[in-house]
mmCIF file with all atom_site columns, C-alpha atoms in Angstrom:
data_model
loop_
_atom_site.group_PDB
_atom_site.id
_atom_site.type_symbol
_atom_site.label_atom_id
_atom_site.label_alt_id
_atom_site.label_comp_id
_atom_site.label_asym_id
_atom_site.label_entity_id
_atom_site.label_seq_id
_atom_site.pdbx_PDB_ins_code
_atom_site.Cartn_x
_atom_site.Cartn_y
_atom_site.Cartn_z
_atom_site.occupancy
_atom_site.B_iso_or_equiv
_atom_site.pdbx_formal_charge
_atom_site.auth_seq_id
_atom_site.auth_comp_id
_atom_site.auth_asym_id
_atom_site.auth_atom_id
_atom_site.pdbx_PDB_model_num
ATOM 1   C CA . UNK P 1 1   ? 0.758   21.245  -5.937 1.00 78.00 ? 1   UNK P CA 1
ATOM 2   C CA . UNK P 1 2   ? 3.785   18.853  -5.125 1.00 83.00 ? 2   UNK P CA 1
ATOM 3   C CA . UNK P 1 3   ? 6.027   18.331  -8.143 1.00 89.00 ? 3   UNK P CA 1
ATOM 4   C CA . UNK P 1 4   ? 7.272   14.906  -8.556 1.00 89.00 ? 4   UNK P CA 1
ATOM 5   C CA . UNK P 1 5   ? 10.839  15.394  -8.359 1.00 90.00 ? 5   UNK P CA 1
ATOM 6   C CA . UNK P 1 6   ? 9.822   16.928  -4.697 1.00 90.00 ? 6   UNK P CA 1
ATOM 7   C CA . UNK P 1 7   ? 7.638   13.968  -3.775 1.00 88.00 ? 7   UNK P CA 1
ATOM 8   C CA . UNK P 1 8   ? 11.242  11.856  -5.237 1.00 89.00 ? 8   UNK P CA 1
ATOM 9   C CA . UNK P 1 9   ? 13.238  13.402  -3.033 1.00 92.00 ? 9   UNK P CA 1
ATOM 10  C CA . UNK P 1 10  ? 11.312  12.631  -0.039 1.00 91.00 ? 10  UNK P CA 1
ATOM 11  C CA . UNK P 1 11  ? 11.120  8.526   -0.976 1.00 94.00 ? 11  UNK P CA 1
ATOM 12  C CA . UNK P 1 12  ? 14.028  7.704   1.076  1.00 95.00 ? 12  UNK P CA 1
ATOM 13  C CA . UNK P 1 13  ? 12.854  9.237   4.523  1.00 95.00 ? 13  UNK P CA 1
ATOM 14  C CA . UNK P 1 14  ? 9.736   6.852   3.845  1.00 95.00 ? 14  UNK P CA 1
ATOM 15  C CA . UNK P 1 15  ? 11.575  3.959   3.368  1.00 96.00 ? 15  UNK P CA 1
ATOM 16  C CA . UNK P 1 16  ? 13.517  4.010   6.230  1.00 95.00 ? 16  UNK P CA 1
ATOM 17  C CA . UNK P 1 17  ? 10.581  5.280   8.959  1.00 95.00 ? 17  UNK P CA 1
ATOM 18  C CA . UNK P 1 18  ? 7.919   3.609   7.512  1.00 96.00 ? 18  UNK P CA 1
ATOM 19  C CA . UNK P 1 19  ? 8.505   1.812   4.199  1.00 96.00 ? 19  UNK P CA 1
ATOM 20  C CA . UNK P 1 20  ? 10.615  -1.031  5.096  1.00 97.00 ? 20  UNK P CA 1
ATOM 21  C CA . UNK P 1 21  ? 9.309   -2.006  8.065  1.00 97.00 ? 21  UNK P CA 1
ATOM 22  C CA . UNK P 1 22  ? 5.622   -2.492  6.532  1.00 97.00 ? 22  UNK P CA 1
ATOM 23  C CA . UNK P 1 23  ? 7.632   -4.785  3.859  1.00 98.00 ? 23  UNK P CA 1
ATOM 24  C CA . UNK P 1 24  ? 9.797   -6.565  6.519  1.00 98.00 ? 24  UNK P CA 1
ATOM 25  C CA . UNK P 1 25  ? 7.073   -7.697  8.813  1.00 98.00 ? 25  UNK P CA 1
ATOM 26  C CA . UNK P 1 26  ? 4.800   -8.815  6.083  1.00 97.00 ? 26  UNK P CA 1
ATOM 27  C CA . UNK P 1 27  ? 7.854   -10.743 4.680  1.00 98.00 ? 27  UNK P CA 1
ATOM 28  C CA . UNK P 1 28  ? 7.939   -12.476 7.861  1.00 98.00 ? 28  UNK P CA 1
ATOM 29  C CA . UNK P 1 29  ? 4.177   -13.084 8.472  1.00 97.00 ? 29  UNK P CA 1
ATOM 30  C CA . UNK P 1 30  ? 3.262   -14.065 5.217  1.00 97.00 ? 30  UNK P CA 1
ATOM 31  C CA . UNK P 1 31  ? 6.032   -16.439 5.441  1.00 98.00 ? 31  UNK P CA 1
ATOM 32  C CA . UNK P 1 32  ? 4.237   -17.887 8.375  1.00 98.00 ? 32  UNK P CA 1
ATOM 33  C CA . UNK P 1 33  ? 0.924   -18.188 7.058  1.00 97.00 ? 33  UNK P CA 1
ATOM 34  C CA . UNK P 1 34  ? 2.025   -19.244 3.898  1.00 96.00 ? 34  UNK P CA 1
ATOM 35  C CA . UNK P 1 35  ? 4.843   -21.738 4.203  1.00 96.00 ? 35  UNK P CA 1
ATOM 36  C CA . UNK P 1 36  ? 4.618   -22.784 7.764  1.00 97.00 ? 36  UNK P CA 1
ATOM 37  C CA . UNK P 1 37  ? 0.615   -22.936 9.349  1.00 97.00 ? 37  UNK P CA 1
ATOM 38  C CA . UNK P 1 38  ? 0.115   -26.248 6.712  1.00 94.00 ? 38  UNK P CA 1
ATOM 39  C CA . UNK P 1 39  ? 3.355   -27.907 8.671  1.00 96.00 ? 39  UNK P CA 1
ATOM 40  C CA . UNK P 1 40  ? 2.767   -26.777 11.999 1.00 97.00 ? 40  UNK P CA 1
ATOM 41  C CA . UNK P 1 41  ? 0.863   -30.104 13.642 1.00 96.00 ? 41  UNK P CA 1
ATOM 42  C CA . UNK P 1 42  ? 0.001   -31.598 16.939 1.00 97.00 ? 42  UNK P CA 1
ATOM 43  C CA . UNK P 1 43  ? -1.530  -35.359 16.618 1.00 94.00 ? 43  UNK P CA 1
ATOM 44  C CA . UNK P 1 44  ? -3.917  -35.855 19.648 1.00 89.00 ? 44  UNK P CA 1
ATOM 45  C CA . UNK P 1 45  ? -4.965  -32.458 20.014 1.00 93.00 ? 45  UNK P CA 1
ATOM 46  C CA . UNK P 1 46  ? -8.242  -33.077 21.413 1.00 90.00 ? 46  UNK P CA 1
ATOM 47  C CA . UNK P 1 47  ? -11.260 -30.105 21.968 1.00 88.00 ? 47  UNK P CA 1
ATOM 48  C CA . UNK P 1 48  ? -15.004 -30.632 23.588 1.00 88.00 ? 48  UNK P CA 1
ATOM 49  C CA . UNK P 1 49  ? -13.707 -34.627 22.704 1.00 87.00 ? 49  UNK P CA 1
ATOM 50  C CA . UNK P 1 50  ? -13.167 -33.799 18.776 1.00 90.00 ? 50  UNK P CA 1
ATOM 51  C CA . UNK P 1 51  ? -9.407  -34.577 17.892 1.00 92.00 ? 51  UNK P CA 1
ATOM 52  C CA . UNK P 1 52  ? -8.632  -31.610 16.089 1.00 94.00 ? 52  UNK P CA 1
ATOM 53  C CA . UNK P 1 53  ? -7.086  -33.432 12.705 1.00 95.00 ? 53  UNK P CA 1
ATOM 54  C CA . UNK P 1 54  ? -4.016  -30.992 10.529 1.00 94.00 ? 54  UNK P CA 1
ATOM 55  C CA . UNK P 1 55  ? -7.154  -29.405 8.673  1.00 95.00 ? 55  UNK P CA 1
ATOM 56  C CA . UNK P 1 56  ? -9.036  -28.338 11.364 1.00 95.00 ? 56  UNK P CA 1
ATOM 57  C CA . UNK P 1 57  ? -5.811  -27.034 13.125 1.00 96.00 ? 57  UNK P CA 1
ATOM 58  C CA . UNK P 1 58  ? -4.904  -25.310 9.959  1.00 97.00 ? 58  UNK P CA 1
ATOM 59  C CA . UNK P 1 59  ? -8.129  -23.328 10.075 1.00 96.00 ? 59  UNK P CA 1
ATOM 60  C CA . UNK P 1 60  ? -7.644  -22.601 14.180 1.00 97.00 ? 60  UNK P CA 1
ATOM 61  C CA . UNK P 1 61  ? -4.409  -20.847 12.959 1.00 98.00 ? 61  UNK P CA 1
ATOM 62  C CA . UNK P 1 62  ? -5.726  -18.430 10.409 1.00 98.00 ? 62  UNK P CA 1
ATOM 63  C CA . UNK P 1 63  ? -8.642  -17.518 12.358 1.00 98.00 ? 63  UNK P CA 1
ATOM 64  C CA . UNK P 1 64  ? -6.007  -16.887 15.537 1.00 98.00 ? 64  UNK P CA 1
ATOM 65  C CA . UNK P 1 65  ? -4.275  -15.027 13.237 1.00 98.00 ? 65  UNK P CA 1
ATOM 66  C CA . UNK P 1 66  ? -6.889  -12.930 11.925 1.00 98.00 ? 66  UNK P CA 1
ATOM 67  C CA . UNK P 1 67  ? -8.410  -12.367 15.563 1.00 98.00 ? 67  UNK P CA 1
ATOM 68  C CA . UNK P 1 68  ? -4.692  -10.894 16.478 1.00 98.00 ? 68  UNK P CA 1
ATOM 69  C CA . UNK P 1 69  ? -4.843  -8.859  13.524 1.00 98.00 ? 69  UNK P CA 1
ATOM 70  C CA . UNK P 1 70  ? -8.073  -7.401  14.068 1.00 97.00 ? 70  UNK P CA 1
ATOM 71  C CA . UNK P 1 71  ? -7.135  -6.691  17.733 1.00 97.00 ? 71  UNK P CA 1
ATOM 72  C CA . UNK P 1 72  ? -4.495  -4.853  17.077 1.00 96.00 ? 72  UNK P CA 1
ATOM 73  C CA . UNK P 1 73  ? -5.591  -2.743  14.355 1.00 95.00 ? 73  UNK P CA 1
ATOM 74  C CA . UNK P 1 74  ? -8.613  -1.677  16.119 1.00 95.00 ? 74  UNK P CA 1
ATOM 75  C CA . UNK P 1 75  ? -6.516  -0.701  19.123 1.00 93.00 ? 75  UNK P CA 1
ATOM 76  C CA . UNK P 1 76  ? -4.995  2.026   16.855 1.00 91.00 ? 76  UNK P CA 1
ATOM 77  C CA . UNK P 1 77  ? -8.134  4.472   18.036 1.00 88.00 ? 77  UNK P CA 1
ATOM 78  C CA . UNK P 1 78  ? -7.235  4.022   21.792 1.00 92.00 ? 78  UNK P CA 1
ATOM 79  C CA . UNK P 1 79  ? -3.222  3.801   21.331 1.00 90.00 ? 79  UNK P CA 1
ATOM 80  C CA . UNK P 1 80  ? 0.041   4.330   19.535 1.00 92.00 ? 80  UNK P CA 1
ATOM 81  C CA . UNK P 1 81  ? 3.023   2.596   19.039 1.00 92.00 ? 81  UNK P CA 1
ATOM 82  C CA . UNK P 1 82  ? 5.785   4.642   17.709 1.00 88.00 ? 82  UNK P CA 1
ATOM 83  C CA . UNK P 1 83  ? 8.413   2.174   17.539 1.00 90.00 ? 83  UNK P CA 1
ATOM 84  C CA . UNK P 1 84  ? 6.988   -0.075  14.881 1.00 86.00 ? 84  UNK P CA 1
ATOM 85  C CA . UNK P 1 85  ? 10.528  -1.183  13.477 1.00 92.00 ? 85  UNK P CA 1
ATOM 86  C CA . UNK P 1 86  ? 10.838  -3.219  17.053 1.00 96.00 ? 86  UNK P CA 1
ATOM 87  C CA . UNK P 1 87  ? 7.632   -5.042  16.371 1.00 96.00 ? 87  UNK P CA 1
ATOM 88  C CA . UNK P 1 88  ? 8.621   -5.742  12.605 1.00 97.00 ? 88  UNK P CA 1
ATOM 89  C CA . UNK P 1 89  ? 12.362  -7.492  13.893 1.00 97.00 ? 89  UNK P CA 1
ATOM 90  C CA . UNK P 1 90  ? 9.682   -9.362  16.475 1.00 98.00 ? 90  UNK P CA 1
ATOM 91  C CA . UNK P 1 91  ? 7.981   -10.735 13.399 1.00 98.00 ? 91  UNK P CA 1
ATOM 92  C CA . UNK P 1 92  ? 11.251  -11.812 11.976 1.00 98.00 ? 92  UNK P CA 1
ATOM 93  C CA . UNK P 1 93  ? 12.074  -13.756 14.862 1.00 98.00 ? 93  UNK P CA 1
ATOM 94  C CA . UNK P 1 94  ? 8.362   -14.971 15.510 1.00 98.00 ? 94  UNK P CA 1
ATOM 95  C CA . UNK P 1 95  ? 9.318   -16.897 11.485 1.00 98.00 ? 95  UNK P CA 1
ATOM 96  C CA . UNK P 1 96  ? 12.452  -18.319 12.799 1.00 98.00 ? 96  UNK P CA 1
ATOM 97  C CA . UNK P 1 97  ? 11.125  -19.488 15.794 1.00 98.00 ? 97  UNK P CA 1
ATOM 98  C CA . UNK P 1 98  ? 8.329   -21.212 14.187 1.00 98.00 ? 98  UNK P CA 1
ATOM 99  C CA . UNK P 1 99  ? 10.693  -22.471 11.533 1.00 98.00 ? 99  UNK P CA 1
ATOM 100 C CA . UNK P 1 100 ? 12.470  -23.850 13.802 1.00 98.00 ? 100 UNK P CA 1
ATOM 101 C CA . UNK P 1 101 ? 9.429   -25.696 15.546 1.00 98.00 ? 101 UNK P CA 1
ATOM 102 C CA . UNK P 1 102 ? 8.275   -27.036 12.394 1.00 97.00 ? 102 UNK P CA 1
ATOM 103 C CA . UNK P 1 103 ? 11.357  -28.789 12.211 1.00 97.00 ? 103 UNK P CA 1
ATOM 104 C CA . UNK P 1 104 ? 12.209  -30.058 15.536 1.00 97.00 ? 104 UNK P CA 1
ATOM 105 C CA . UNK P 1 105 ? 8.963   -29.922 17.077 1.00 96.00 ? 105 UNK P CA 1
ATOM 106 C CA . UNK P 1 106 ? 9.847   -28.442 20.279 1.00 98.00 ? 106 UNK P CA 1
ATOM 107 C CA . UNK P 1 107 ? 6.688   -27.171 21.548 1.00 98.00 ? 107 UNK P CA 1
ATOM 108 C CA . UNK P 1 108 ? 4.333   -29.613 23.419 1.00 96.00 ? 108 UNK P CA 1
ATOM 109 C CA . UNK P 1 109 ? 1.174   -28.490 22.825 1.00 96.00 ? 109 UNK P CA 1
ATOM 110 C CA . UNK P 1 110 ? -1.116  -26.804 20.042 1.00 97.00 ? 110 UNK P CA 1
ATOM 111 C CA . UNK P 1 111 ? -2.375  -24.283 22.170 1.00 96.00 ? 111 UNK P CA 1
ATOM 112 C CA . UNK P 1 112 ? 1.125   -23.011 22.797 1.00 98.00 ? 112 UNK P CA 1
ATOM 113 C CA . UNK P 1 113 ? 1.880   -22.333 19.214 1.00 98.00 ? 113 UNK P CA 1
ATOM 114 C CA . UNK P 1 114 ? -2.090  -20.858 19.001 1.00 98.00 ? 114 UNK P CA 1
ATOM 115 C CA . UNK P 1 115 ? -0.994  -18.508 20.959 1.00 98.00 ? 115 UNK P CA 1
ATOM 116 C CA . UNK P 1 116 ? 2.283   -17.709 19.226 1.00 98.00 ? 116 UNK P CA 1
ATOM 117 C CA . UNK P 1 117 ? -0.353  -16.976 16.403 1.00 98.00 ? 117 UNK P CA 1
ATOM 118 C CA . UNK P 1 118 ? -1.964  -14.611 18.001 1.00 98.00 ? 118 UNK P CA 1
ATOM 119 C CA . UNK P 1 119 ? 1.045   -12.646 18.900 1.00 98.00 ? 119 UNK P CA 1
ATOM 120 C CA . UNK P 1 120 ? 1.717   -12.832 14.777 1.00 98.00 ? 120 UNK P CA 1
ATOM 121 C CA . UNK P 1 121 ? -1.590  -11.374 14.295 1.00 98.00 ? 121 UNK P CA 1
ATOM 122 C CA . UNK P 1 122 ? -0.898  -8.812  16.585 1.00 98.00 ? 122 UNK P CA 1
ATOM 123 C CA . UNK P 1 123 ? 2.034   -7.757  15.576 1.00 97.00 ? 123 UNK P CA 1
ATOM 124 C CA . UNK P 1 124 ? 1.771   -7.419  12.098 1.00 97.00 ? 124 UNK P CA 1
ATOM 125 C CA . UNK P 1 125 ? -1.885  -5.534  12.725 1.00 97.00 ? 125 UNK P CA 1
ATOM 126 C CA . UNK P 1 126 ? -0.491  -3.055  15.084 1.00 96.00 ? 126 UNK P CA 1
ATOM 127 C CA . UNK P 1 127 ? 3.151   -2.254  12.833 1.00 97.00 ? 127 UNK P CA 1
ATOM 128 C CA . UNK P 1 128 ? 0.017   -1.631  10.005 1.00 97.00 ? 128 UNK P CA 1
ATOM 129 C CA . UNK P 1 129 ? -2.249  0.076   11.768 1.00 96.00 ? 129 UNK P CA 1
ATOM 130 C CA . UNK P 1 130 ? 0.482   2.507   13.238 1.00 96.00 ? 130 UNK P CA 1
ATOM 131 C CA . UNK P 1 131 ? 2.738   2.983   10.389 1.00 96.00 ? 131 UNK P CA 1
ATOM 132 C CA . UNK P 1 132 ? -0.242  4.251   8.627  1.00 96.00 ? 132 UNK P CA 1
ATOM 133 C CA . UNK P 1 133 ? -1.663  6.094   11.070 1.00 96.00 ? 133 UNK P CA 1
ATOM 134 C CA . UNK P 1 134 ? 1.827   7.996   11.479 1.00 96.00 ? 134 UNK P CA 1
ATOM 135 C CA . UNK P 1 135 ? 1.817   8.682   8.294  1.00 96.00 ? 135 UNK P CA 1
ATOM 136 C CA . UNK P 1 136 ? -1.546  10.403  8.529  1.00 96.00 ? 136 UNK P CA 1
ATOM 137 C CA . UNK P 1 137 ? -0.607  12.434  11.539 1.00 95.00 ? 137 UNK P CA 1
ATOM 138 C CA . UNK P 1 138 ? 3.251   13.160  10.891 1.00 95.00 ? 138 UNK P CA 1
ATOM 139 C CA . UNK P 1 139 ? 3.522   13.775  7.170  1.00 95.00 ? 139 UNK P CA 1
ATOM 140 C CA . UNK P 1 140 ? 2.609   17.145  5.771  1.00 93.00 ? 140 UNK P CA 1
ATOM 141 C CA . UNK P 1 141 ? -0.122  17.254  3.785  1.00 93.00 ? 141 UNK P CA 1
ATOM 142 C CA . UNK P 1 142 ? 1.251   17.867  0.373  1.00 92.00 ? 142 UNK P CA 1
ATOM 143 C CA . UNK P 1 143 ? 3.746   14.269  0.696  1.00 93.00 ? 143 UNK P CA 1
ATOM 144 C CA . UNK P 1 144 ? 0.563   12.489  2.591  1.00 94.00 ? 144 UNK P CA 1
ATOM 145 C CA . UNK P 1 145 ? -1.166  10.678  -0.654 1.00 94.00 ? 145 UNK P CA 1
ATOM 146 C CA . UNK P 1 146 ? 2.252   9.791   -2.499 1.00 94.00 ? 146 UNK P CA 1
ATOM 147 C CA . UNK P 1 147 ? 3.652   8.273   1.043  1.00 95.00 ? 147 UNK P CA 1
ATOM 148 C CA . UNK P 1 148 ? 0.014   6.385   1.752  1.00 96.00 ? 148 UNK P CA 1
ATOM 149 C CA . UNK P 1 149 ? 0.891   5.223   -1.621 1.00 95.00 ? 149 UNK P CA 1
ATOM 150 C CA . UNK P 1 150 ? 4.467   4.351   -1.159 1.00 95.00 ? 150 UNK P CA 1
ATOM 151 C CA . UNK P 1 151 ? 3.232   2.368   2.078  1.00 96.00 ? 151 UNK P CA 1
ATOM 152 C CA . UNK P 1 152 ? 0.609   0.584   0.763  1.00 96.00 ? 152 UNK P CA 1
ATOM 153 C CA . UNK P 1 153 ? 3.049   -0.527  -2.359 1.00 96.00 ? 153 UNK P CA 1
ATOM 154 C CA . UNK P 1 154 ? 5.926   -1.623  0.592  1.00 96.00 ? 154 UNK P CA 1
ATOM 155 C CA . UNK P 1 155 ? 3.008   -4.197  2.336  1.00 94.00 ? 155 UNK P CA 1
ATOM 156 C CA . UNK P 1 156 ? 1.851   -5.485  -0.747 1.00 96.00 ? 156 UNK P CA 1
ATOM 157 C CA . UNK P 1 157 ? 5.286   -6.011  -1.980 1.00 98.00 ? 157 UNK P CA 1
ATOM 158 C CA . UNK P 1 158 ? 6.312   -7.778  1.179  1.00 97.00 ? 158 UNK P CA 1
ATOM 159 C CA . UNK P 1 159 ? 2.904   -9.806  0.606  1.00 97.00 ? 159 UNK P CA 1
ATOM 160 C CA . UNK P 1 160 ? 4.132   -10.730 -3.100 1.00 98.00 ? 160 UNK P CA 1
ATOM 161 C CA . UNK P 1 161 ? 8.021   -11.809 -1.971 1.00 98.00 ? 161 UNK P CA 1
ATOM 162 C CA . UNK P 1 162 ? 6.877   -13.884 0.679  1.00 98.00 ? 162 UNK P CA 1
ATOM 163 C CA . UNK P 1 163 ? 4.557   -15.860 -1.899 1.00 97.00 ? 163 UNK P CA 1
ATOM 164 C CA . UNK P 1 164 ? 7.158   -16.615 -4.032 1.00 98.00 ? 164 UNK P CA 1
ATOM 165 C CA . UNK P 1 165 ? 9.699   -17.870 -0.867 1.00 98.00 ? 165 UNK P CA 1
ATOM 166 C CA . UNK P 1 166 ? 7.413   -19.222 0.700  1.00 97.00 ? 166 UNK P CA 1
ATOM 167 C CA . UNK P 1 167 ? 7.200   -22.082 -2.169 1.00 96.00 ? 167 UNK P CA 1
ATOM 168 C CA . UNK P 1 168 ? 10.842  -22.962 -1.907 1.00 97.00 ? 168 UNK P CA 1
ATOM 169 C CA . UNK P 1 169 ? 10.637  -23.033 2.135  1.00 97.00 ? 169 UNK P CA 1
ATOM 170 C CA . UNK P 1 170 ? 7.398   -25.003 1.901  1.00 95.00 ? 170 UNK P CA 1
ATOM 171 C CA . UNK P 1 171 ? 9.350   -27.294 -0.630 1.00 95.00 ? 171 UNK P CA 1
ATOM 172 C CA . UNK P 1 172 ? 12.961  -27.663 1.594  1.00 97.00 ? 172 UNK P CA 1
ATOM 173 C CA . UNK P 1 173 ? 10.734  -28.613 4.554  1.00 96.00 ? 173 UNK P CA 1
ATOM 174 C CA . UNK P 1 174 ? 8.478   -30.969 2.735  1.00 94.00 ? 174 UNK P CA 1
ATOM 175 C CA . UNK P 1 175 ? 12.617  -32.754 1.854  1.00 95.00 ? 175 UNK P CA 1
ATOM 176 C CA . UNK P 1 176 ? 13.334  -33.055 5.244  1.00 93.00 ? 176 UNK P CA 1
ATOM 177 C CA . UNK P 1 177 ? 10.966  -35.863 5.380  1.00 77.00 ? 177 UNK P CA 1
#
């Protein structure tokens, strides 16, 4: 049996392999889906001769997303990505980018930024899918439960923080007019 102050001393080797980057990318794609996805908009986007109105393309977005997300975290069984901290600083830039296109509208078409939401889906899917699957394979048995734990608590705390920002940013782009 692990005592606690040995499962302690092993916190900070999770945070910096596994923890952190599980927070940072669902910072970033949470941020996405939740503050940018209502603002991203293409007027005249037209499909089988239905003009796809902010709604619909709204709901194109999360199911993109979702779609990436399941892609990449069923790819887990066939691959492995060790360097999930690249994909998680992708993620980051994947929100700026789109930030940035919310508010100059530099892409041209919808379909462009559908597929940027893919790539978000698969991104944050496959730094999920592979942090946790490290931590099943690489972590000894008697540190595996508390750093499942630890991981799940870093996502959902990433989840959480980008709910809360994502309100002002939602807000400061809604007062650029």
């Amino acid at each position: 049996q692990t005592s606690i102050t040995e499962h302690l001393k092993f916190i900070p080797y999770l945070f910096f392999h596994y923890m952190i980057w599980l927070f940072l990318v669902y910072v970033a794609e949470y941020m996405i889906n939740q503050s940018l996805f209502e603002s991203l908009y293409y007027p005249n986007t037209h499909i089988g001769g239905y003009c796809l109105e902010q709604n619909v393309q709204y709901k194109w977005y999360q199911v993109t997303y979702q779609i990436g997300v399941f892609i990449s975290r069923s790819s887990v069984s066939f691959f492995h990505i060790k360097f999930f901290h690249v994909m998680s600083l992708l993620q980051i830039i994947n929100f700026v980018f789109l930030f940035l296109e919310v508010i100059y509208q530099f892409i041209p078409l919808f379909w462009i930024t559908i597929i940027i939401v893919l790539y978000e889906g698969l991104l944050g899917g496959a730094v999920y899918a592979n942090a946790f699957y490290a931590i099943s394979k690489k972590i000894d048995p008697t540190h595996r439960e508390f750093s499942m734990g630890l991981a799940s608590a870093a996502d959902s705390t990433g989840i959480t923080l980008a709910g809360v920002l994502s309100a002002f940013v939602h807000n400061y782009i809604c007062s650029l007019g």
